Coordinates of C-alpha atoms in Angstrom, one line a residue:
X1 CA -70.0 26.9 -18.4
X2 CA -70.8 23.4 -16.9
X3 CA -68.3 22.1 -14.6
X4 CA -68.0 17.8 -15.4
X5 CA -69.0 16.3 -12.4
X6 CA -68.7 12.5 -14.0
X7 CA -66.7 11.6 -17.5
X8 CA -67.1 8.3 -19.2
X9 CA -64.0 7.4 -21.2
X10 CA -65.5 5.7 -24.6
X11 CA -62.0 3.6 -24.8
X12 CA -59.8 0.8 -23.5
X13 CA -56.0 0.5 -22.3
X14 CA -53.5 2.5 -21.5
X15 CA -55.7 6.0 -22.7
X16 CA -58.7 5.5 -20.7
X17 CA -56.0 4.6 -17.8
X18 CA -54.2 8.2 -18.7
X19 CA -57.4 10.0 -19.2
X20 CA -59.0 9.1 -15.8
X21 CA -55.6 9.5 -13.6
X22 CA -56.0 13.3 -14.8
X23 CA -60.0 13.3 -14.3
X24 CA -59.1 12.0 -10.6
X25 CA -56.9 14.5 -9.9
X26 CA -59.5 17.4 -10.9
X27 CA -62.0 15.6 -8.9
X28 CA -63.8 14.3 -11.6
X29 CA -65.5 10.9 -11.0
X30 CA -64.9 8.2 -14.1
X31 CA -66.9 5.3 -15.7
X32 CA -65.0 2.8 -18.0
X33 CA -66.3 0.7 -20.6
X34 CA -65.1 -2.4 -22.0
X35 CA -65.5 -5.3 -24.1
X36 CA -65.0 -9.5 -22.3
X37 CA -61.8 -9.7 -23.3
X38 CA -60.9 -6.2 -21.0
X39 CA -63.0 -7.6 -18.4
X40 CA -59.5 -7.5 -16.0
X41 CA -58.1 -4.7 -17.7
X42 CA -56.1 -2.2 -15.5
X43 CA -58.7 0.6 -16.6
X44 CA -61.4 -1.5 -15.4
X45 CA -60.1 -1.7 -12.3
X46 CA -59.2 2.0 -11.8
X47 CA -63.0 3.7 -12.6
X48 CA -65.1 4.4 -10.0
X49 CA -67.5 2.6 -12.2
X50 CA -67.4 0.5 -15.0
X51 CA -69.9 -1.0 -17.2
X52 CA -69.8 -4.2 -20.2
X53 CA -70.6 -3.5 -23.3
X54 CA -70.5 -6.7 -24.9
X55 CA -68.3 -9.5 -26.8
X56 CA -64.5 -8.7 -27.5
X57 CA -64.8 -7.9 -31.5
X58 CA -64.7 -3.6 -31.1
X59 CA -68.0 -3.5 -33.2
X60 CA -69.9 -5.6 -30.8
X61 CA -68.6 -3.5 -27.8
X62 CA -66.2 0.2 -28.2
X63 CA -68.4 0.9 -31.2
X64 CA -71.2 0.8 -30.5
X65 CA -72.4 4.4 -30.1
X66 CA -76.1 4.2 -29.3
X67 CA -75.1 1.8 -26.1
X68 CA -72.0 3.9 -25.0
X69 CA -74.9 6.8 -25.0
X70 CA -77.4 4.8 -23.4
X71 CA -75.1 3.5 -21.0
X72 CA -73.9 7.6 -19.8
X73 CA -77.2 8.2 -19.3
X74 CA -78.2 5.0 -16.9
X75 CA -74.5 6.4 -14.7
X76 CA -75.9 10.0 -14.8
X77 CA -72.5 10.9 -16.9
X78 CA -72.5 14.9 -17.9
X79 CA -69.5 14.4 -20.3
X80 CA -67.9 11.5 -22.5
X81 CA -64.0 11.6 -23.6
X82 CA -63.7 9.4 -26.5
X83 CA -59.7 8.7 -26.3
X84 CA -58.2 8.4 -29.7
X85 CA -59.1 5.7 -32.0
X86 CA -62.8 3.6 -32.2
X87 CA -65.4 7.0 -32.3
X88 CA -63.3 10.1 -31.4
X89 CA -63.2 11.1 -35.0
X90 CA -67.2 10.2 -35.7
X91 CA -69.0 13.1 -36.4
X92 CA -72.0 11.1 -36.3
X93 CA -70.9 10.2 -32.7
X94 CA -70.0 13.5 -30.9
X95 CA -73.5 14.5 -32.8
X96 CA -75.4 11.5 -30.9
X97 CA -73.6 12.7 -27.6
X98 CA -74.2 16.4 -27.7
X99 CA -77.9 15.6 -28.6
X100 CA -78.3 13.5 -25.8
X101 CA -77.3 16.6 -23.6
X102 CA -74.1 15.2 -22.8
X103 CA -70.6 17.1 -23.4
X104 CA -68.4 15.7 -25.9
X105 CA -64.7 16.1 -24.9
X106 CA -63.5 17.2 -28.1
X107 CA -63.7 19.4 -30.9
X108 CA -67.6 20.3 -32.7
X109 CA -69.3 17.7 -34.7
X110 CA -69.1 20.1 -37.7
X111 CA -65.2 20.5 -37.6
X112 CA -64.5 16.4 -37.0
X113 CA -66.5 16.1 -40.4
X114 CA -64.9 18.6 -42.0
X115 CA -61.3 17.7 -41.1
X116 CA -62.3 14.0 -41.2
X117 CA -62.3 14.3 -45.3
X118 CA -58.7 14.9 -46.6
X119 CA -59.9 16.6 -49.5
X120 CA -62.7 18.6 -47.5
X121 CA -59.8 19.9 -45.3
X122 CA -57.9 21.0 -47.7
X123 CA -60.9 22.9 -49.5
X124 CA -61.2 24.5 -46.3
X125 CA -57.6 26.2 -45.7
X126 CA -57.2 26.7 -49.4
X127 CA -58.1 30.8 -49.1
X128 CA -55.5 30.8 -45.9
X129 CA -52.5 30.5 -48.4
X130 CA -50.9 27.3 -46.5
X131 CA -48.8 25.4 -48.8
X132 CA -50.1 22.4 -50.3
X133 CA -48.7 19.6 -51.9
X134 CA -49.4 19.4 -55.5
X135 CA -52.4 17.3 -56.9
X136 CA -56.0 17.2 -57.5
X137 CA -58.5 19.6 -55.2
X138 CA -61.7 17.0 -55.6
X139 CA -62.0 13.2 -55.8
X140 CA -61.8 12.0 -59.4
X141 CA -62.4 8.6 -60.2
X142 CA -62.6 9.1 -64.1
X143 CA -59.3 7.2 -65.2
X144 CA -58.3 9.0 -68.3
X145 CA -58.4 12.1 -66.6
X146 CA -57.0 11.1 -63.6
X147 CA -54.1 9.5 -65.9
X148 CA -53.8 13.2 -67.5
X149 CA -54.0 15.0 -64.8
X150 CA -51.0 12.7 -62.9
X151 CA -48.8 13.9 -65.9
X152 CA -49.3 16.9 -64.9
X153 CA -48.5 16.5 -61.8
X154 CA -45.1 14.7 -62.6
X155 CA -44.3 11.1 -61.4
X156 CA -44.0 9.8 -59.2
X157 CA -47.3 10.4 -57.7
X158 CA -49.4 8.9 -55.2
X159 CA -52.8 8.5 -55.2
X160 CA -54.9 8.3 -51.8
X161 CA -58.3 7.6 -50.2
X162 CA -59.9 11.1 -49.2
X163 CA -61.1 9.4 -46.2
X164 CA -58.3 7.1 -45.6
X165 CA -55.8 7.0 -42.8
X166 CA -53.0 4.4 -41.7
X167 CA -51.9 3.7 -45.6
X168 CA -55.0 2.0 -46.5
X169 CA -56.2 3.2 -50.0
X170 CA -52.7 4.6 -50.8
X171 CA -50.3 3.5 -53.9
X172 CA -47.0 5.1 -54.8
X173 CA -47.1 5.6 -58.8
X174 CA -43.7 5.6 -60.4
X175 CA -44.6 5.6 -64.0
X176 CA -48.1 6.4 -66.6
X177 CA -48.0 2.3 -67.4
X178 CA -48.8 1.4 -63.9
X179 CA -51.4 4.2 -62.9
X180 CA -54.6 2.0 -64.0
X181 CA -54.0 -0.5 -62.2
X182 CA -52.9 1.4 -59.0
X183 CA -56.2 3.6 -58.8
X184 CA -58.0 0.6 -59.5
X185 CA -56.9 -0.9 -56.2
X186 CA -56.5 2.3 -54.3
X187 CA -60.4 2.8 -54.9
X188 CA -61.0 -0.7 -54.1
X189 CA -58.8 -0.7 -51.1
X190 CA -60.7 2.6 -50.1
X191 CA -64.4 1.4 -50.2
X192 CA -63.2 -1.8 -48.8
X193 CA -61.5 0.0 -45.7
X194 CA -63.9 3.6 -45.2
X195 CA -66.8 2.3 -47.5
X196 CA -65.9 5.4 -49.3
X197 CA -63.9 5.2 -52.8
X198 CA -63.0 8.8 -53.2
X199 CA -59.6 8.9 -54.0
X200 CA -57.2 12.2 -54.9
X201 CA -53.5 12.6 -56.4
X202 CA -50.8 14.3 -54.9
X203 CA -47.0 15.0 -56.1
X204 CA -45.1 11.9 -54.3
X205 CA -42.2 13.6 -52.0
X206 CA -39.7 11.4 -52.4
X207 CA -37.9 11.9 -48.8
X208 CA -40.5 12.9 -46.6
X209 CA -40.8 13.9 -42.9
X210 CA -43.8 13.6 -40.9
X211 CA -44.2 16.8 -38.7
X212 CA -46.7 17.6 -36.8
X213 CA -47.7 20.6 -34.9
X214 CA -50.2 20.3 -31.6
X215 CA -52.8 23.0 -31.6
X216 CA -55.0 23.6 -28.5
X217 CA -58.4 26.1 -29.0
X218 CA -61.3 27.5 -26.4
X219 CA -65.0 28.1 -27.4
X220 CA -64.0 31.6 -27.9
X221 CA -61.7 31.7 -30.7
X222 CA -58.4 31.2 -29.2
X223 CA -56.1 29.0 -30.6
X224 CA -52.4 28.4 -29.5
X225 CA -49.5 25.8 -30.7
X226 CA -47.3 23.6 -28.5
X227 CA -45.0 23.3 -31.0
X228 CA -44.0 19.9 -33.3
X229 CA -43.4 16.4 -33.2
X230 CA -41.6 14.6 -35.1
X231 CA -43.3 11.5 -36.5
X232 CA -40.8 9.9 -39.3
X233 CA -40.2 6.7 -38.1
X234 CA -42.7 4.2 -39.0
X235 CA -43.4 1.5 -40.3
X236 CA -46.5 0.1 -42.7
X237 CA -47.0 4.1 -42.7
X238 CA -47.8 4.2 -39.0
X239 CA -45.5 5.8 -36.0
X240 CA -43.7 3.8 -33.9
X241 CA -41.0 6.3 -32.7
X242 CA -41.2 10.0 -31.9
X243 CA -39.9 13.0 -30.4
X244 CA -40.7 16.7 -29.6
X245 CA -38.7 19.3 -31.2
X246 CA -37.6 17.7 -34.1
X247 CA -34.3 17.8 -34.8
X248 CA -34.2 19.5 -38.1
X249 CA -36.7 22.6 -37.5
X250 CA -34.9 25.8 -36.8
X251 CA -37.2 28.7 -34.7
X252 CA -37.8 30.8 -38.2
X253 CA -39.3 26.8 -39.7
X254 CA -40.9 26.3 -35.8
X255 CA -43.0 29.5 -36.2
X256 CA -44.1 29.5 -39.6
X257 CA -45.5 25.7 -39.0
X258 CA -47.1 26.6 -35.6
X259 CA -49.3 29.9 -37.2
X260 CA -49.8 27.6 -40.4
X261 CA -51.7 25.1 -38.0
X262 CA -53.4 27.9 -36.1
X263 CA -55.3 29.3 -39.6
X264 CA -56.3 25.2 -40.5
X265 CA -57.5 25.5 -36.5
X266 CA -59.6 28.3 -37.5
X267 CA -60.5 27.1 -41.2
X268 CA -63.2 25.3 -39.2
X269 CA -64.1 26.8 -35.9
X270 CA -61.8 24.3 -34.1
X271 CA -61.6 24.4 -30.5
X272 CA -60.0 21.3 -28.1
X273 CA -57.0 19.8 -28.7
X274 CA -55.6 18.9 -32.2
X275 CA -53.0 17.9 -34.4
X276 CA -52.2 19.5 -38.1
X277 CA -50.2 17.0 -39.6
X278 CA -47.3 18.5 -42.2
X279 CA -45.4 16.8 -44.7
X280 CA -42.2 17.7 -45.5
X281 CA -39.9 17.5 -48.0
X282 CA -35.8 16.9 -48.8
X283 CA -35.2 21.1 -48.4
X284 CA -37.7 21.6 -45.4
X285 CA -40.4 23.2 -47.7
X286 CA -43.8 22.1 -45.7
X287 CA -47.3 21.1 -46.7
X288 CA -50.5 20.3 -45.3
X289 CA -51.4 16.8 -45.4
X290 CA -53.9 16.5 -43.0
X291 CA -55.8 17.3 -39.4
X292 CA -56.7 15.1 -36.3
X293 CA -59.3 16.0 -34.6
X294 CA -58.6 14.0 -31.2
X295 CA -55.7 13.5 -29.0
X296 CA -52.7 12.2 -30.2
X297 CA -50.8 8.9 -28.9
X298 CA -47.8 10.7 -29.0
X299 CA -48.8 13.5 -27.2
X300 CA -46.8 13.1 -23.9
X301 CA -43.8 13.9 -25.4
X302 CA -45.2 17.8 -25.9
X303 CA -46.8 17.5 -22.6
X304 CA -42.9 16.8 -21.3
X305 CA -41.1 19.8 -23.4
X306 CA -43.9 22.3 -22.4
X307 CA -45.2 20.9 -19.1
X308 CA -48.8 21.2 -19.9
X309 CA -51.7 18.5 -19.2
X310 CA -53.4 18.3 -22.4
X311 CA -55.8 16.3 -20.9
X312 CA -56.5 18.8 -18.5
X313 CA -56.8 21.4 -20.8
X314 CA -59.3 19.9 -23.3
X315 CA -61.3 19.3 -20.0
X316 CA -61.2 22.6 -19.2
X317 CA -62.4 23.8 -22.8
X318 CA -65.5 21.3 -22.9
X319 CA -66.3 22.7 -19.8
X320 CA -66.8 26.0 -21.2
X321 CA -63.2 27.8 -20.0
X322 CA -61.1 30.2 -21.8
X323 CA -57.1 28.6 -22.4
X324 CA -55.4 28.7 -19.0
X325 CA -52.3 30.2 -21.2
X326 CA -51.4 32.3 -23.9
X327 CA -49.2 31.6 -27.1
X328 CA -46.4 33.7 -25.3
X329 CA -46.5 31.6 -22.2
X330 CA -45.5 28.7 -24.0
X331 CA -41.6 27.7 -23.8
X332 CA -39.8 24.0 -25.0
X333 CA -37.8 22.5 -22.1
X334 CA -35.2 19.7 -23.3
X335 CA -36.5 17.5 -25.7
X336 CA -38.5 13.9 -25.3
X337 CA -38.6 10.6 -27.0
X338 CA -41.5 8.7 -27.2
X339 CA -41.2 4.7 -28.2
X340 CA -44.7 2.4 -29.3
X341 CA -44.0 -0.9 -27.3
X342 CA -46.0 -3.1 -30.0
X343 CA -46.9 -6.7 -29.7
X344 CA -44.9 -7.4 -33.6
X345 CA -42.2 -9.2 -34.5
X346 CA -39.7 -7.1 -36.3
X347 CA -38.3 -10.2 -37.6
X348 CA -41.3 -11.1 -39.3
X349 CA -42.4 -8.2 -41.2
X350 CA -44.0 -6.7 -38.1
X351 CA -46.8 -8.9 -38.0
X352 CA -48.5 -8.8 -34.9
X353 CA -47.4 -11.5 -32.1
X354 CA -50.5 -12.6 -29.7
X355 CA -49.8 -14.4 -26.2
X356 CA -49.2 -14.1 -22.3
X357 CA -47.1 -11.4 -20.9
X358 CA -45.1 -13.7 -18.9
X359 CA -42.6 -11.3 -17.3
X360 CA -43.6 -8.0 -17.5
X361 CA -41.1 -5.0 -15.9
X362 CA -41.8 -1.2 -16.6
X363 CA -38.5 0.7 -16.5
X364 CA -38.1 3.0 -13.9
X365 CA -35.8 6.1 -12.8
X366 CA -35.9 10.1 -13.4
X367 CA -37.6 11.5 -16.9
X368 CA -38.9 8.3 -17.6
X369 CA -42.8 7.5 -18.1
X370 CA -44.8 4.7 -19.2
X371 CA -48.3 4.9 -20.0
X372 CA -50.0 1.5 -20.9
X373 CA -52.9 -1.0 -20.1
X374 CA -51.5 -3.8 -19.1
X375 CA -49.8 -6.0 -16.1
X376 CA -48.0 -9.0 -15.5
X377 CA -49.9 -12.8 -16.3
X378 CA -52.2 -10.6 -19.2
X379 CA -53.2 -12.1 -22.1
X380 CA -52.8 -9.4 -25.5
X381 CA -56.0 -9.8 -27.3
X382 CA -56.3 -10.9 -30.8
X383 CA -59.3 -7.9 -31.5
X384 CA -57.6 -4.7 -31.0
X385 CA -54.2 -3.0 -31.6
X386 CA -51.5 -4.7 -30.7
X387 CA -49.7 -1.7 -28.8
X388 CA -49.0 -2.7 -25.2
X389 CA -47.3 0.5 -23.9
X390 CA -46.0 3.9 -25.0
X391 CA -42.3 4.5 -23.0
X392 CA -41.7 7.9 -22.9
X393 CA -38.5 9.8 -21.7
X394 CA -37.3 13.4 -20.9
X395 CA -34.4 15.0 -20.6
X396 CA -32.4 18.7 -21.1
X397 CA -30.9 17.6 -24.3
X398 CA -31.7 15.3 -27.4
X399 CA -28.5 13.2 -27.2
X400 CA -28.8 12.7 -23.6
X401 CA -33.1 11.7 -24.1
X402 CA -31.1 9.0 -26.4
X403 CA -29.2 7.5 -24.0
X404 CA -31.9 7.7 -21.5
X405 CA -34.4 5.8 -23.6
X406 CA -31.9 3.5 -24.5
X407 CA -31.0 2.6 -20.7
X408 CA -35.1 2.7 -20.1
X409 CA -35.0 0.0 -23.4
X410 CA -32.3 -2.5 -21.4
X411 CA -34.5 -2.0 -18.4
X412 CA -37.9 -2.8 -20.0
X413 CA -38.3 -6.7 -19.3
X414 CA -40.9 -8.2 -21.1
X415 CA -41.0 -12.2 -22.4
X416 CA -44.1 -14.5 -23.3
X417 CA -44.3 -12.6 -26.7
X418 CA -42.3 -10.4 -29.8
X419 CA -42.0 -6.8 -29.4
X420 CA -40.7 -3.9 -30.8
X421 CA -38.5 -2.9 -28.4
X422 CA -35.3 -4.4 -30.0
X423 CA -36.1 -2.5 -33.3
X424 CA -36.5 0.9 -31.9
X425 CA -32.8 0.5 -29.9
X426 CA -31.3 -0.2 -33.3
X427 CA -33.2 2.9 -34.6
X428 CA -31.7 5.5 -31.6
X429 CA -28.6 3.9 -31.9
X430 CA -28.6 4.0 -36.0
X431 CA -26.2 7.1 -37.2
X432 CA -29.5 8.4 -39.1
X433 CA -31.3 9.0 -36.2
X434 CA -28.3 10.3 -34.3
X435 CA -27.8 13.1 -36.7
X436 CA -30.9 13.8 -37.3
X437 CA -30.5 12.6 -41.4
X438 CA -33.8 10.7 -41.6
X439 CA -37.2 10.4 -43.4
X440 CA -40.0 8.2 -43.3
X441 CA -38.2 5.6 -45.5
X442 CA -36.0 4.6 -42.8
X443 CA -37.1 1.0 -42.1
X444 CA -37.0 0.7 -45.7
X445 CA -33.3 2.0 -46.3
X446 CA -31.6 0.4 -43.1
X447 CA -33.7 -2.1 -41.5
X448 CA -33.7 -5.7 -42.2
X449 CA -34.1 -8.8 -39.5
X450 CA -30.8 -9.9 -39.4
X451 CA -30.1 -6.4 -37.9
X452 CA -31.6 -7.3 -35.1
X453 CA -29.3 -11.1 -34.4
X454 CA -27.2 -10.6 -31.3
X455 CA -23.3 -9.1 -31.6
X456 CA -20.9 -10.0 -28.5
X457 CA -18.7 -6.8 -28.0
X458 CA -15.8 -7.7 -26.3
X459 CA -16.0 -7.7 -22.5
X460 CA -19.1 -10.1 -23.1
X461 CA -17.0 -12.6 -25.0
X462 CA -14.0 -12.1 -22.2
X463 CA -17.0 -13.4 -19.3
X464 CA -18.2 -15.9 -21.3
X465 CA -14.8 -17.1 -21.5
X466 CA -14.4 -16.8 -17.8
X467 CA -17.3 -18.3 -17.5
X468 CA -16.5 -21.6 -20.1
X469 CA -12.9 -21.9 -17.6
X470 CA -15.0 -21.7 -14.2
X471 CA -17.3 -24.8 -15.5
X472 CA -14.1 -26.5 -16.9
X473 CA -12.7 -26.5 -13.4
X474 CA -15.4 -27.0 -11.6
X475 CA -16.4 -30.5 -13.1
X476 CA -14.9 -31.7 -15.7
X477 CA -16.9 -35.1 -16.3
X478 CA -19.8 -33.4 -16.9
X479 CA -18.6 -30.4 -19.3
X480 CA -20.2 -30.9 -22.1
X481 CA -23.9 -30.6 -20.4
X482 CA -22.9 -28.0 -18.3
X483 CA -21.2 -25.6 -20.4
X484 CA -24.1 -26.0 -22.9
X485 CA -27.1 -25.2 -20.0
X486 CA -24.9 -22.3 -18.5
X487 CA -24.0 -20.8 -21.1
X488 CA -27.9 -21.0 -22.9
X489 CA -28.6 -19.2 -19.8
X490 CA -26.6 -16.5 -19.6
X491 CA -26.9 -15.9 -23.5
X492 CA -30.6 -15.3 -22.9
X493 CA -30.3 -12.7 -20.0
X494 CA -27.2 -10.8 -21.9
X495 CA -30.0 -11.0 -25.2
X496 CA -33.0 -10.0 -22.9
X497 CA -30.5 -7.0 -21.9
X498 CA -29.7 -6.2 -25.0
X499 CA -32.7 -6.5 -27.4

C-alpha cells in the first residue's frame, strides 16, 4: 500500500479540473499538463504545479507519453491519472508508467489491452455465458466468407472495426448487394482511424439502447456495480445526453445487467473503475458490446444517484485499498440528467463551431452541477473536442430532474459561438424522451433544424404587443426605427432564454 503523495493528471479541461478538486480534498498535491493553446486554461491555474508540453496539436503535447513520464519524474510525481480520452486506454502507456515506478490510476496494463480489442473482449467473457449479439467471434477480412457468413447472420448487419470506437470503421448493411463495398470502406476507415483493419459482423439491432453499467474493483478481487446509465441519445454515434437509472430497466433487468458486468470485470482481472457497455434491443434482451477501461464523462450522474466519489475511489484502489463499500451498501437516490454542452451547431449537422466565449453564465441553484474548463473571454480551440461543459442535475424523481435541467438550460447563458444547448431542450421536452419511448435513432426520427426556429407562445406575443403600443405612443415620428431596434432586442434575450 503506497499512499499518493503527488498525482499528475495526463489531461486538459474540465476532467483534470474534476480530478484535482477531489485530489485537493484528500490532500493530495497536483501537477497539470498542457499544450499553448491551454496555456490560461482553468486547470492550469488550479495545480499546485503545472508544466508545458508543447504546441497545441494533442500529438505534439497530451500524447506524448515518454515526456508526460519524463516530466513526473523531474516533479517527483508517485502516481499519474490519465482522465478519459488521449492515453487512458493505452496499454502501452500505463505499461511505460508502471515501469517507471510510478502508479497508474487505473485499471492493469494487461486488462486495458485486453478490453481495448472488441473482439478480444468478447473472447474473454465468452465461457461466462453473457449474452452476445450475434456475428463473427474473430476478424475476418476474406470477403466471400465474410459475405456468407452475414447471410447467416441475417440482414441487416453491421460490420465494425475490432479496435474502433466513436463510429469510425462502422457501416450499417441492409442488403448482400451492398456488403462489398461497405467492408471495403469499413476496413479502410479502420486502418485509416486505429491503423488496425480488423473488422467483425454483428446482427444490426434495429432499435437499440445504449446501457451501461459502472463497475468499480480493488487489487483483491472485489468488484461491485453502481448501477446503469442510460446513454441513447446521440448523435454521429456519440452521447450527448444521459441519465442514471434509465427509465426502462426494472430491478429483475437492473440486477441481471449489474452481475453480467461484474463477470466481464473479472474476465480480465479488472480492478478501478469501469464501464461495460450493453446494447439493447426493442424487448429489453441485453448484449455485451463492449468495455471501458477509464472513467466515464458521464459518470457524475451515478456519482449523484449513489453519492459516491468515483474519483475518490479509484484513488483509493491505486493506492493499494480494499472498496470502502460493499455491493449491499449501494442504494439509487432520485435519478440525474447529465447534458454535453458542445461547441456544434445543431443546425448545421453538428459540425463543430470555433470562436470566443463572449458571455459565459454557469446555471446555478440546488441539484445542479457543472463541471467544465472554461471561463468567460476563452477562446475554444480548433485541436481538441469541442465539448465546453458537462451540466448535470439531480433530483428525487425523473420528471422533476427534467424540469430542473430544463430551468438550468434557460439559465445557461452563453453567446460568441453555437452550442448544443438548444438541441438537448427540445430532446427533454420531446414526448419520446418524456415517456421514456426512445433509442439511439432519435436524432434521426425527430430531429431536424427547423425544430430548433423560435415559436412565440402566447403571453410572449401579448408583450410584444404591449411593447409595439408603448413605442407607438411614445414617439411616433420615429416608429419605424424604433420599433424595429426594440423589438430585435428583445427577440434576442426571449431566444437566448429559450434556446
Amino acid at each position: 500500500m503506497h499512499k499518493i503523495k503527488k498525482l499528475l493528471v495526463a489531461n486538459r479541461g474540465e476532467i483534470s479540473l474534476r480530478i484535482m478538486r477531489t485530489a485537493k480534498e484528500m490532500g493530495i498535491k497536483t501537477v497539470a499538463v498542457y499544450s499553448e493553446a491551454d496555456r490560461n486554461s482553468p486547470h492550469v491555474k488550479f495545480a499546485d504545479e503545472a508544466v508545458c508540453l508543447g504546441p497545441p496539436p494533442s500529438n505534439q503535447s497530451y500524447l506524448l507519453a515518454d515526456k508526460i513520464i519524463e516530466v513526473s519524474k523531474e516533479m517527483g510525481v508517485d502516481a499519474i491519472h490519465p482522465g478519459y480520452g488521449f492515453l487512458s486506454e493505452n496499454a502501452a502507456f500505463a505499461k511505460k508508467v508502471t515501469d517507471a515506478g510510478i502508479i497508474f490510476v487505473g485499471p492493469s496494463p494487461e486488462s486495458i489491452e485486453v478490453m481495448g480489442s472488441k473482439l478480444a473482449a468478447k473472447n474473454a467473457v465468452l465461457k461466462y455465458g453473457i449474452p452476445m449479439v450475434p456475428g463473427t467471434d474473430h476478424a475476418i477480412s476474406d470477403i466471400p466468407s465474410a459475405k456468407q457468413k452475414a447471410k447467416e447472420v441475417g440482414y441487416p448487419i453491421l460490420i465494425k472495426a475490432s479496435a474502433g470506437g466513436g463510429g469510425k470503421g462502422m457501416r450499417i448493411v441492409e442488403e448482400e448487394s451492398e456488403f462489398e463495398e461497405q467492408m471495403l470502406r469499413a476496413i479502410s476507415e479502420a486502418q485509416s482511424a486505429f491503423g488496425d483493419g480488423a473488422v467483425f459482423i454483428e446482427k444490426y439491432i434495429t432499435s437499440p439502447r445504449h446501457i451501461e453499467i459502472q463497475v468499480l474493483g480493488d487489487q483483491f478481487g472485489d468488484v461491485v456495480y453502481l448501477f446503469e446509465r442510460e446513454c441513447s441519445i446521440q448523435r454521429r454515434h456519440q452521447k450527448v445526453i444521459e441519465e442514471a437509472p434509465s427509465a426502462v430497466v426494472s430491478p429483475k433487468m437492473r440486477k441481471a445487467m449489474g452481475e453480467a458486468a461484474v463477470m466481464v470485470a473479472k474476465a480480465c482481472d479488472y480492478y478501478g473503475a469501469g464501464t461495460v457497455e450493453f446494447i439493447v434491443d426493442e424487448n429489453l434482451d441485453f448484449y455485451f458490446l463492449e468495455m471501458n477501461t477509464r472513467l466515464q464523462v458521464e459518470h457524475p450522474v451515478t456519482e449523484m444517484i449513489t453519492g459516491k466519489d468515483l474519483v475518490q475511489e479509484q484513488i483509493w484502489v491505486a493506492e493499494g485499498k480494499p472498496l470502502s463499500f460493499k455491493q449491499e451498501d449501494l442504494k439509487i437516490n432520485g435519478h440525474s440528467l447529465e447534458i454535453r454542452v458542445y461547441a456544434e451547431d445543431p443546425r448545421n449537422n453538428f459540425l463543430p463551431d470555433i470562436g470566443k466565449l463572449q458571455t459565459y453564465i454557469r446555471p446555478q441553484g440546488p441539484g445542479i452541477r457543472v463541471d467544465d474548463g472554461f471561463e468567460q473571454g476563452m477562446d475554444i480551440p480548433i485541436y481538441y473536442d469541442p465539448m465546453i461543459a458537462k451540466l448535470i442535475v439531480h433530483d428525487e424523481s425523473r420528471e422533476k430532474a427534467i424540469q430542473r435541467m430544463i430551468r438550468a438550460i434557460d439559465d445557461y447563458q452563453i453567446t460568441g459561438i453555437e452550442t448544443t444547448l438548444g438541441f438537448c431542450r427540445f430532446v427533454l421536452e420531446h414526448h419520446a424522451f418524456k415517456s421514456g419511448g426512445f433509442d439511439t435513432k432519435f436524432v434521426e426520427k425527430y430531429f431536424s433544424p427547423d425544430k430548433l426556429d423560435i415559436q412565440w407562445d402566447d403571453e410572449e406575443l401579448v408583450l410584444l404587443a404591449g411593447l409595439a403600443i408603448e413605442i407607438f405612443e411614445k414617439n411616433k415620428s420615429s416608429l419605424k426605427d424604433s420599433r424595429s431596434s426594440q423589438l430585435t432586442g428583445n427577440k434576442t434575450n426571449w431566444k437566448n432564454r429559450l434556446i
